mmCIF file of C-alpha atoms in Angstrom:
data_model
loop_
_atom_site.group_PDB
_atom_site.id
_atom_site.type_symbol
_atom_site.label_atom_id
_atom_site.label_comp_id
_atom_site.label_asym_id
_atom_site.label_seq_id
_atom_site.Cartn_x
_atom_site.Cartn_y
_atom_site.Cartn_z
ATOM 1 C CA MET P 753 37.136 7.401 7.182
ATOM 2 C CA VAL P 754 38.718 6.247 3.957
ATOM 3 C CA SER P 755 42.487 6.685 4.296
ATOM 4 C CA SER P 756 44.476 9.165 2.233
ATOM 5 C CA ASP P 757 46.557 6.294 0.816
ATOM 6 C CA VAL P 758 43.452 4.775 -0.661
ATOM 7 C CA LYS P 759 42.455 8.114 -2.151
ATOM 8 C CA LYS P 760 45.848 8.464 -3.800
ATOM 9 C CA ASN P 761 45.672 4.959 -5.264
ATOM 10 C CA VAL P 762 42.212 5.294 -6.788
ATOM 11 C CA VAL P 763 42.374 4.338 -10.427
ATOM 12 C CA SER P 764 39.980 5.527 -13.059
ATOM 13 C CA SER P 765 37.384 3.036 -14.183
ATOM 14 C CA GLU P 766 34.696 3.048 -16.816
ATOM 15 C CA THR P 767 32.696 0.556 -14.757
ATOM 16 C CA ASN P 768 29.752 1.989 -12.878
ATOM 17 C CA GLU P 769 30.786 2.590 -9.256
ATOM 18 C CA GLU P 770 27.629 1.053 -7.838
ATOM 19 C CA GLU P 771 28.188 -2.142 -9.824
ATOM 20 C CA ASP P 772 31.729 -2.452 -8.442
ATOM 21 C CA LEU P 773 30.469 -1.782 -4.934
ATOM 22 C CA MET P 774 27.828 -4.510 -4.842
ATOM 23 C CA ASN P 775 29.901 -7.051 -6.746
ATOM 24 C CA LEU P 776 32.676 -6.703 -4.193
ATOM 25 C CA VAL P 777 30.427 -7.797 -1.322
ATOM 26 C CA GLY P 778 28.347 -10.278 -3.318
ATOM 27 C CA GLY P 779 25.487 -9.058 -5.486
ATOM 28 C CA ASP P 780 23.137 -11.960 -4.761
ATOM 29 C CA GLY P 781 23.981 -13.651 -1.488
ATOM 30 C CA PRO P 782 22.306 -14.679 1.783
ATOM 31 C CA TRP P 783 22.475 -11.087 3.016
ATOM 32 C CA GLN P 784 20.393 -9.797 0.083
ATOM 33 C CA ARG P 785 18.012 -12.758 0.185
ATOM 34 C CA TRP P 786 17.204 -12.245 3.841
ATOM 35 C CA ILE P 787 16.467 -8.571 3.207
ATOM 36 C CA PHE P 788 14.402 -9.571 0.169
ATOM 37 C CA VAL P 789 12.139 -11.709 2.375
ATOM 38 C CA ALA P 790 11.618 -8.743 4.711
ATOM 39 C CA ILE P 791 10.801 -6.507 1.741
ATOM 40 C CA ILE P 792 8.269 -9.042 0.430
ATOM 41 C CA LEU P 793 6.513 -8.541 3.763
ATOM 42 C CA CYS P 794 6.595 -4.782 3.109
ATOM 43 C CA SER P 795 4.468 -5.301 -0.024
ATOM 44 C CA VAL P 796 1.745 -7.403 1.603
ATOM 45 C CA PRO P 797 -0.148 -4.527 3.335
ATOM 46 C CA ASP P 798 -0.190 -2.539 0.093
ATOM 47 C CA GLY P 799 -1.876 -5.404 -1.754
ATOM 48 C CA CYS P 800 -4.364 -5.994 1.065
ATOM 49 C CA HIS P 801 -5.481 -2.401 1.496
ATOM 50 C CA ASN P 802 -5.516 -1.738 -2.243
ATOM 51 C CA MET P 803 -8.162 -4.417 -2.778
ATOM 52 C CA ALA P 804 -9.963 -4.051 0.543
ATOM 53 C CA MET P 805 -12.886 -1.916 -0.683
ATOM 54 C CA THR P 806 -13.934 -4.744 -3.008
ATOM 55 C CA PHE P 807 -14.918 -6.706 0.095
ATOM 56 C CA TYR P 808 -15.686 -3.787 2.404
ATOM 57 C CA ALA P 809 -18.330 -2.453 0.013
ATOM 58 C CA PRO P 810 -19.490 -5.422 -2.100
ATOM 59 C CA ASN P 811 -22.525 -5.337 -4.342
ATOM 60 C CA ILE P 812 -25.081 -6.774 -1.917
ATOM 61 C CA ASP P 813 -28.849 -6.769 -2.109
ATOM 62 C CA HIS P 814 -30.641 -4.110 -0.070
ATOM 63 C CA TRP P 815 -34.172 -2.791 0.236
ATOM 64 C CA CYS P 816 -36.268 -0.323 2.204
ATOM 65 C CA ALA P 817 -36.424 -1.363 5.825
ATOM 66 C CA ARG P 818 -39.672 -2.653 7.315
ATOM 67 C CA PRO P 819 -41.237 -0.391 9.949
ATOM 68 C CA ALA P 820 -40.815 -1.720 13.464
ATOM 69 C CA TYR P 821 -44.577 -2.157 13.928
ATOM 70 C CA ILE P 822 -44.937 -4.475 10.920
ATOM 71 C CA ASN P 823 -44.469 -8.185 11.454
ATOM 72 C CA MET P 824 -43.987 -9.911 8.113
ATOM 73 C CA SER P 825 -41.376 -11.753 6.127
ATOM 74 C CA VAL P 826 -38.967 -9.990 3.808
ATOM 75 C CA GLN P 827 -40.550 -11.578 0.751
ATOM 76 C CA GLU P 828 -44.035 -10.483 1.794
ATOM 77 C CA TRP P 829 -42.791 -6.961 2.486
ATOM 78 C CA LYS P 830 -41.111 -6.748 -0.902
ATOM 79 C CA TYR P 831 -44.224 -7.994 -2.662
ATOM 80 C CA LYS P 832 -46.736 -5.738 -0.953
ATOM 81 C CA ALA P 833 -44.873 -2.519 -0.114
ATOM 82 C CA LEU P 834 -41.996 -2.121 -2.557
ATOM 83 C CA PRO P 835 -42.210 -1.190 -6.239
ATOM 84 C CA PRO P 836 -41.128 -4.192 -8.327
ATOM 85 C CA ASP P 837 -38.913 -1.998 -10.506
ATOM 86 C CA ASP P 838 -37.143 -0.201 -7.622
ATOM 87 C CA GLN P 839 -37.066 -2.153 -4.385
ATOM 88 C CA HIS P 840 -33.650 -0.815 -3.417
ATOM 89 C CA CYS P 841 -34.280 2.884 -3.009
ATOM 90 C CA SER P 842 -38.024 3.558 -2.729
ATOM 91 C CA ARG P 843 -41.288 2.215 -1.317
ATOM 92 C CA TYR P 844 -44.946 3.026 -1.641
ATOM 93 C CA LYS P 845 -45.989 5.987 0.442
ATOM 94 C CA TYR P 846 -49.419 4.792 1.531
ATOM 95 C CA PHE P 847 -49.977 1.530 3.274
ATOM 96 C CA ASN P 848 -51.201 0.458 6.675
ATOM 97 C CA LEU P 849 -51.143 -2.607 8.799
ATOM 98 C CA SER P 850 -54.643 -3.742 7.929
ATOM 99 C CA ASN P 851 -54.429 -3.589 4.163
ATOM 100 C CA ILE P 852 -50.975 -5.115 4.136
ATOM 101 C CA HIS P 853 -52.252 -8.189 5.934
ATOM 102 C CA GLU P 854 -55.123 -8.503 3.520
ATOM 103 C CA ASP P 855 -54.473 -10.765 0.572
ATOM 104 C CA THR P 856 -54.955 -7.937 -1.874
ATOM 105 C CA ASN P 857 -52.791 -5.883 -4.147
ATOM 106 C CA ALA P 858 -50.924 -3.603 -1.734
ATOM 107 C CA THR P 859 -49.484 -1.581 -4.594
ATOM 108 C CA LYS P 860 -52.754 0.173 -5.387
ATOM 109 C CA TRP P 861 -51.238 3.347 -4.003
ATOM 110 C CA LYS P 862 -48.676 4.229 -6.623
ATOM 111 C CA GLU P 863 -47.072 7.232 -4.994
ATOM 112 C CA ARG P 864 -43.508 6.489 -3.964
ATOM 113 C CA ILE P 865 -41.115 7.912 -1.401
ATOM 114 C CA ALA P 866 -37.388 7.430 -0.934
ATOM 115 C CA CYS P 867 -36.190 4.956 1.656
ATOM 116 C CA ASP P 868 -35.016 6.458 4.917
ATOM 117 C CA SER P 869 -33.501 3.207 6.205
ATOM 118 C CA TRP P 870 -32.470 -0.101 4.694
ATOM 119 C CA GLU P 871 -32.168 -3.791 5.326
ATOM 120 C CA TYR P 872 -29.345 -5.807 3.798
ATOM 121 C CA ASP P 873 -28.787 -9.333 2.621
ATOM 122 C CA ARG P 874 -26.370 -10.680 5.219
ATOM 123 C CA SER P 875 -26.184 -14.243 3.934
ATOM 124 C CA VAL P 876 -22.595 -13.759 2.725
ATOM 125 C CA PHE P 877 -21.331 -10.520 4.292
ATOM 126 C CA ARG P 878 -22.584 -9.948 7.819
ATOM 127 C CA ASN P 879 -21.260 -6.402 8.086
ATOM 128 C CA THR P 880 -19.964 -4.039 5.402
ATOM 129 C CA VAL P 881 -19.265 -0.335 5.148
ATOM 130 C CA LEU P 882 -22.428 -0.151 3.033
ATOM 131 C CA SER P 883 -24.580 -1.365 5.899
ATOM 132 C CA GLU P 884 -22.485 0.515 8.464
ATOM 133 C CA TRP P 885 -23.248 3.949 6.991
ATOM 134 C CA ASN P 886 -25.977 3.165 4.434
ATOM 135 C CA LEU P 887 -23.814 3.949 1.417
ATOM 136 C CA VAL P 888 -26.534 3.029 -1.054
ATOM 137 C CA CYS P 889 -28.902 4.794 -3.445
ATOM 138 C CA ASP P 890 -28.159 8.532 -3.346
ATOM 139 C CA LYS P 891 -25.018 7.854 -1.247
ATOM 140 C CA GLU P 892 -23.647 5.120 -3.483
ATOM 141 C CA TRP P 893 -21.198 7.550 -5.095
ATOM 142 C CA LEU P 894 -19.373 7.848 -1.774
ATOM 143 C CA VAL P 895 -17.938 4.355 -2.298
ATOM 144 C CA SER P 896 -16.284 5.467 -5.538
ATOM 145 C CA MET P 897 -15.114 8.651 -3.852
ATOM 146 C CA THR P 898 -13.469 6.581 -1.122
ATOM 147 C CA LYS P 899 -11.507 4.705 -3.771
ATOM 148 C CA SER P 900 -10.432 8.005 -5.329
ATOM 149 C CA ILE P 901 -9.345 9.280 -1.908
ATOM 150 C CA PHE P 902 -7.262 6.134 -1.490
ATOM 151 C CA ILE P 903 -5.531 6.737 -4.845
ATOM 152 C CA ALA P 904 -4.918 10.351 -3.811
ATOM 153 C CA GLY P 905 -3.055 8.970 -0.796
ATOM 154 C CA TYR P 906 -0.942 6.922 -3.200
ATOM 155 C CA PHE P 907 -0.134 10.010 -5.230
ATOM 156 C CA LEU P 908 0.807 12.179 -2.261
ATOM 157 C CA SER P 909 2.896 9.393 -0.761
ATOM 158 C CA ALA P 910 4.985 8.987 -3.898
ATOM 159 C CA ILE P 911 5.870 12.683 -3.791
ATOM 160 C CA VAL P 912 6.351 13.202 -0.051
ATOM 161 C CA PHE P 913 8.058 9.957 0.913
ATOM 162 C CA GLY P 914 10.109 9.934 -2.268
ATOM 163 C CA TYR P 915 11.526 13.306 -1.247
ATOM 164 C CA LEU P 916 12.020 12.273 2.379
ATOM 165 C CA ALA P 917 13.791 9.061 1.390
ATOM 166 C CA ASP P 918 16.493 11.166 -0.251
ATOM 167 C CA ARG P 919 16.721 13.477 2.742
ATOM 168 C CA ILE P 920 16.532 11.277 5.837
ATOM 169 C CA GLY P 921 17.214 7.827 4.422
ATOM 170 C CA ARG P 922 15.386 4.792 3.077
ATOM 171 C CA LYS P 923 15.169 2.946 6.377
ATOM 172 C CA SER P 924 13.837 5.960 8.286
ATOM 173 C CA VAL P 925 11.078 6.510 5.735
ATOM 174 C CA ILE P 926 10.062 2.839 5.841
ATOM 175 C CA ILE P 927 9.730 3.031 9.623
ATOM 176 C CA ILE P 928 7.793 6.334 9.554
ATOM 177 C CA ALA P 929 5.473 5.242 6.740
ATOM 178 C CA ASN P 930 4.773 1.922 8.436
ATOM 179 C CA ALA P 931 3.932 3.707 11.690
ATOM 180 C CA ILE P 932 1.430 5.877 9.798
ATOM 181 C CA SER P 933 -0.206 2.891 8.112
ATOM 182 C CA LEU P 934 -0.335 0.950 11.385
ATOM 183 C CA ILE P 935 -1.935 3.770 13.385
ATOM 184 C CA PHE P 936 -4.546 4.653 10.778
ATOM 185 C CA SER P 937 -5.316 1.001 10.001
ATOM 186 C CA ILE P 938 -6.306 0.440 13.614
ATOM 187 C CA VAL P 939 -8.204 3.736 13.857
ATOM 188 C CA CYS P 940 -10.000 2.906 10.595
ATOM 189 C CA ALA P 941 -11.492 -0.262 12.075
ATOM 190 C CA PHE P 942 -13.064 1.805 14.855
ATOM 191 C CA SER P 943 -14.347 4.605 12.627
ATOM 192 C CA THR P 944 -17.527 6.202 13.932
ATOM 193 C CA SER P 945 -18.445 7.971 10.686
ATOM 194 C CA PHE P 946 -17.907 7.655 6.966
ATOM 195 C CA VAL P 947 -15.755 10.803 6.911
ATOM 196 C CA MET P 948 -13.476 9.301 9.546
ATOM 197 C CA PHE P 949 -13.276 6.082 7.536
ATOM 198 C CA ALA P 950 -12.379 7.923 4.310
ATOM 199 C CA VAL P 951 -9.695 10.035 6.007
ATOM 200 C CA CYS P 952 -8.147 6.911 7.511
ATOM 201 C CA ARG P 953 -8.121 5.240 4.100
ATOM 202 C CA PHE P 954 -6.207 8.220 2.709
ATOM 203 C CA PHE P 955 -3.451 7.935 5.301
ATOM 204 C CA ILE P 956 -3.388 4.145 5.055
ATOM 205 C CA ALA P 957 -2.721 4.492 1.325
ATOM 206 C CA ALA P 958 0.015 7.029 1.976
ATOM 207 C CA GLY P 959 1.633 4.795 4.581
ATOM 208 C CA VAL P 960 1.584 1.454 2.767
ATOM 209 C CA THR P 961 2.753 3.082 -0.466
ATOM 210 C CA GLY P 962 5.599 4.800 1.328
ATOM 211 C CA VAL P 963 6.701 1.459 2.757
ATOM 212 C CA ASP P 964 6.310 -0.426 -0.522
ATOM 213 C CA ASN P 965 7.998 2.103 -2.810
ATOM 214 C CA THR P 966 10.868 2.917 -0.472
ATOM 215 C CA SER P 967 11.589 -0.728 0.341
ATOM 216 C CA PHE P 968 11.722 -1.424 -3.400
ATOM 217 C CA VAL P 969 14.299 1.341 -3.851
ATOM 218 C CA LEU P 970 16.313 -0.007 -0.926
ATOM 219 C CA LEU P 971 16.313 -3.492 -2.447
ATOM 220 C CA MET P 972 17.483 -2.221 -5.834
ATOM 221 C CA GLU P 973 20.355 -0.385 -4.146
ATOM 222 C CA ILE P 974 21.720 -3.455 -2.357
ATOM 223 C CA ILE P 975 21.321 -5.963 -5.206
ATOM 224 C CA GLY P 976 23.941 -6.555 -7.880
ATOM 225 C CA PRO P 977 22.891 -4.953 -11.192
ATOM 226 C CA LYS P 978 22.401 -8.188 -13.116
ATOM 227 C CA PHE P 979 20.049 -9.539 -10.433
ATOM 228 C CA ARG P 980 17.792 -6.490 -10.167
ATOM 229 C CA THR P 981 15.230 -7.597 -12.725
ATOM 230 C CA LYS P 982 14.725 -10.931 -10.978
ATOM 231 C CA TYR P 983 14.379 -9.402 -7.534
ATOM 232 C CA GLY P 984 12.390 -6.409 -8.741
ATOM 233 C CA MET P 985 9.735 -8.588 -10.354
ATOM 234 C CA SER P 986 9.703 -10.987 -7.400
ATOM 235 C CA THR P 987 8.756 -8.226 -4.961
ATOM 236 C CA HIS P 988 5.255 -8.387 -6.454
ATOM 237 C CA PHE P 989 4.759 -11.683 -4.643
ATOM 238 C CA GLY P 990 3.894 -9.520 -1.642
ATOM 239 C CA TRP P 991 1.004 -8.005 -3.596
ATOM 240 C CA ILE P 992 -0.073 -11.478 -4.701
ATOM 241 C CA ILE P 993 -0.131 -12.677 -1.093
ATOM 242 C CA GLY P 994 -2.208 -9.646 -0.128
ATOM 243 C CA TYR P 995 -4.632 -10.100 -3.025
ATOM 244 C CA MET P 996 -5.087 -13.837 -2.449
ATOM 245 C CA SER P 997 -5.593 -13.548 1.302
ATOM 246 C CA LEU P 998 -8.500 -11.085 1.077
ATOM 247 C CA PRO P 999 -11.083 -13.414 -0.547
ATOM 248 C CA LEU P 1000 -10.232 -16.041 2.063
ATOM 249 C CA LEU P 1001 -10.653 -13.532 4.890
ATOM 250 C CA ALA P 1002 -13.927 -12.301 3.407
ATOM 251 C CA TRP P 1003 -15.222 -15.867 3.217
ATOM 252 C CA LEU P 1004 -14.115 -16.747 6.743
ATOM 253 C CA LEU P 1005 -15.053 -13.498 8.490
ATOM 254 C CA GLY P 1006 -17.684 -11.727 6.394
ATOM 255 C CA ASP P 1007 -17.173 -8.587 8.470
ATOM 256 C CA TRP P 1008 -15.193 -5.568 7.332
ATOM 257 C CA PHE P 1009 -14.264 -4.652 10.921
ATOM 258 C CA TRP P 1010 -12.437 -7.914 11.574
ATOM 259 C CA MET P 1011 -10.932 -7.951 8.089
ATOM 260 C CA GLN P 1012 -9.493 -4.505 8.714
ATOM 261 C CA LEU P 1013 -7.891 -5.626 11.956
ATOM 262 C CA ILE P 1014 -6.481 -8.812 10.404
ATOM 263 C CA ILE P 1015 -4.836 -7.036 7.466
ATOM 264 C CA THR P 1016 -3.243 -4.675 9.980
ATOM 265 C CA LEU P 1017 -1.148 -7.552 11.365
ATOM 266 C CA PRO P 1018 1.555 -7.295 8.640
ATOM 267 C CA CYS P 1019 2.085 -3.665 9.669
ATOM 268 C CA ILE P 1020 2.749 -4.856 13.219
ATOM 269 C CA LEU P 1021 5.237 -7.427 11.920
ATOM 270 C CA LEU P 1022 6.924 -4.677 9.912
ATOM 271 C CA LEU P 1023 7.970 -2.991 13.133
ATOM 272 C CA SER P 1024 10.776 -5.555 13.062
ATOM 273 C CA THR P 1025 12.261 -3.788 10.025
ATOM 274 C CA TYR P 1026 13.988 -1.469 12.478
ATOM 275 C CA TRP P 1027 16.306 -4.400 13.240
ATOM 276 C CA LEU P 1028 16.033 -6.401 9.996
ATOM 277 C CA LEU P 1029 16.666 -3.766 7.338
ATOM 278 C CA PRO P 1030 19.945 -1.890 6.909
ATOM 279 C CA GLU P 1031 20.228 1.621 5.603
ATOM 280 C CA SER P 1032 21.084 1.822 1.928
ATOM 281 C CA PRO P 1033 24.898 1.979 1.538
ATOM 282 C CA ARG P 1034 24.416 3.982 -1.623
ATOM 283 C CA TRP P 1035 22.354 6.607 0.215
ATOM 284 C CA LEU P 1036 24.944 6.745 3.008
ATOM 285 C CA LEU P 1037 27.693 7.390 0.476
ATOM 286 C CA ALA P 1038 25.590 10.095 -1.168
ATOM 287 C CA GLN P 1039 25.446 11.766 2.252
ATOM 288 C CA GLY P 1040 29.200 11.419 2.727
ATOM 289 C CA LYS P 1041 28.810 8.834 5.517
ATOM 290 C CA GLU P 1042 31.625 6.584 4.361
ATOM 291 C CA ASP P 1043 32.261 4.854 7.680
ATOM 292 C CA ALA P 1044 28.615 3.836 8.110
ATOM 293 C CA ALA P 1045 28.474 2.545 4.542
ATOM 294 C CA LEU P 1046 31.706 0.589 4.992
ATOM 295 C CA GLU P 1047 30.363 -1.005 8.174
ATOM 296 C CA ILE P 1048 27.185 -2.215 6.420
ATOM 297 C CA LEU P 1049 29.081 -3.426 3.355
ATOM 298 C CA SER P 1050 31.565 -5.296 5.529
ATOM 299 C CA LYS P 1051 28.698 -7.081 7.286
ATOM 300 C CA ALA P 1052 27.180 -7.904 3.906
ATOM 301 C CA ALA P 1053 30.457 -9.327 2.637
ATOM 302 C CA LYS P 1054 30.858 -11.452 5.762
ATOM 303 C CA LYS P 1055 27.291 -12.740 5.522
ATOM 304 C CA ASN P 1056 27.828 -13.567 1.848
ATOM 305 C CA GLY P 1057 31.077 -15.398 2.566
ATOM 306 C CA MET P 1058 33.242 -12.870 0.717
ATOM 307 C CA ASP P 1059 36.840 -12.538 1.901
ATOM 308 C CA LEU P 1060 37.690 -8.891 2.501
ATOM 309 C CA THR P 1061 41.371 -9.636 3.075
ATOM 310 C CA GLU P 1062 42.015 -9.205 -0.621
ATOM 311 C CA ARG P 1063 39.025 -7.036 -1.463
ATOM 312 C CA GLY P 1064 39.248 -4.589 1.444
ATOM 313 C CA THR P 1065 41.410 -2.035 -0.333
ATOM 314 C CA LYS P 1066 39.378 -2.305 -3.519
ATOM 315 C CA LEU P 1067 36.182 -1.808 -1.515
ATOM 316 C CA LYS P 1068 37.533 1.362 0.110
ATOM 317 C CA GLU P 1069 38.678 2.675 -3.263
ATOM 318 C CA THR P 1070 35.240 2.060 -4.719
ATOM 319 C CA ILE P 1071 33.596 3.762 -1.746
ATOM 320 C CA TYR P 1072 35.793 6.790 -2.283
ATOM 321 C CA ARG P 1073 34.997 6.922 -6.014
ATOM 322 C CA THR P 1074 31.292 6.626 -5.337
ATOM 323 C CA THR P 1075 31.367 9.378 -2.707
ATOM 324 C CA LYS P 1076 33.349 11.628 -5.010
ATOM 325 C CA ALA P 1077 30.929 10.995 -7.875
ATOM 326 C CA HIS P 1078 27.989 12.010 -5.685
ATOM 327 C CA LYS P 1079 29.769 15.203 -4.636
ATOM 328 C CA ASN P 1080 30.295 16.119 -8.273
ATOM 329 C CA GLU P 1081 26.647 15.608 -9.186
ATOM 330 C CA ASP P 1082 24.613 18.638 -10.196
ATOM 331 C CA ALA P 1083 22.675 19.647 -7.084
ATOM 332 C CA SER P 1084 20.145 21.562 -9.198
ATOM 333 C CA VAL P 1085 18.668 18.386 -10.681
ATOM 334 C CA ASN P 1086 14.935 18.107 -9.886
ATOM 335 C CA VAL P 1087 11.768 16.399 -11.060
ATOM 336 C CA LEU P 1088 11.387 18.824 -13.970
ATOM 337 C CA GLN P 1089 14.412 17.160 -15.576
ATOM 338 C CA LEU P 1090 12.122 14.235 -16.428
ATOM 339 C CA PHE P 1091 10.289 16.405 -18.948
ATOM 340 C CA LYS P 1092 13.286 17.875 -20.726
ATOM 341 C CA ARG P 1093 14.278 17.092 -24.278
ATOM 342 C CA GLY P 1094 15.237 13.460 -24.709
ATOM 343 C CA LEU P 1095 13.507 12.278 -21.519
ATOM 344 C CA TRP P 1096 9.895 13.422 -21.647
ATOM 345 C CA LYS P 1097 8.732 10.605 -23.936
ATOM 346 C CA LYS P 1098 10.288 7.939 -21.727
ATOM 347 C CA SER P 1099 8.848 9.614 -18.631
ATOM 348 C CA ILE P 1100 5.313 9.559 -20.038
ATOM 349 C CA ILE P 1101 5.671 5.896 -21.041
ATOM 350 C CA VAL P 1102 6.844 4.950 -17.542
ATOM 351 C CA PHE P 1103 4.009 6.955 -15.922
ATOM 352 C CA TYR P 1104 1.482 5.158 -18.134
ATOM 353 C CA LEU P 1105 2.918 1.706 -17.397
ATOM 354 C CA TRP P 1106 2.755 2.314 -13.640
#
């Protein structure tokens, strides 16, 4: 615990306590940079899964499937049995083997029926969720619904994991959210129905967003104030890596199943965050855990080459001030404060920008 002597010697300061705290241990040193690299990795799965449906459900050519008893090429089938203005979702109702093989106009029967099965152009994508569950024609809207379900997972994650991060800690939430994304990413690849696939996508979104958002908060809380803009913007490199890797995977694999498994690998690597990432010292101080915060800050100072011989007392004083400031905060503050007079305009602008 912080000694009583330190508490007695605390001097008032107009400088923000958090700024003093991080500057004392080095606001931009090897300790922060190593954590930054780990947090870049935290952003990669979010970028991958966010863009995945573009390659899982691409706009590929499809047409009514040929009956098993008919032996003819795709082009011949399209010419003789499918309406030229709607080859994707309907075919002519009346045809038979004999008149199809005749070199006559097979479209003399104009009555159409909806396709009950489809064939797909597999020249680029060998297997997609479209071909897996026939999400075409009257089921095409399910693809858009899946994307909406994914965004709903984003929304729920921001609320739930944002709350939990303040209650159980940043590091704990990152570990829990990553476990969720890892489990449902693997299950998603082995989905046996579209409903199962969509549910998995919801929890994947919740998991990767929980990891990404919470790791961003953790980074901002361990970086010196004047370096936050640089590091905050640089975290988007994880998204860039995720976005750029997907077209390459789609070109190499052409199969949504294997793509899903490959983009799950970063989640497996993120299991190492249990050892790589520290808890946020600021959160620890907000919880009154001064000793734990001091231990982490001391390690940070040592890693950054900062001499605590002279700064030790100042560090303890700053820890005490920060803890005291958190104790004096209004506990009734909640999300509704964002919409009070003087803040609601800024809140709406930030919501729109995000």
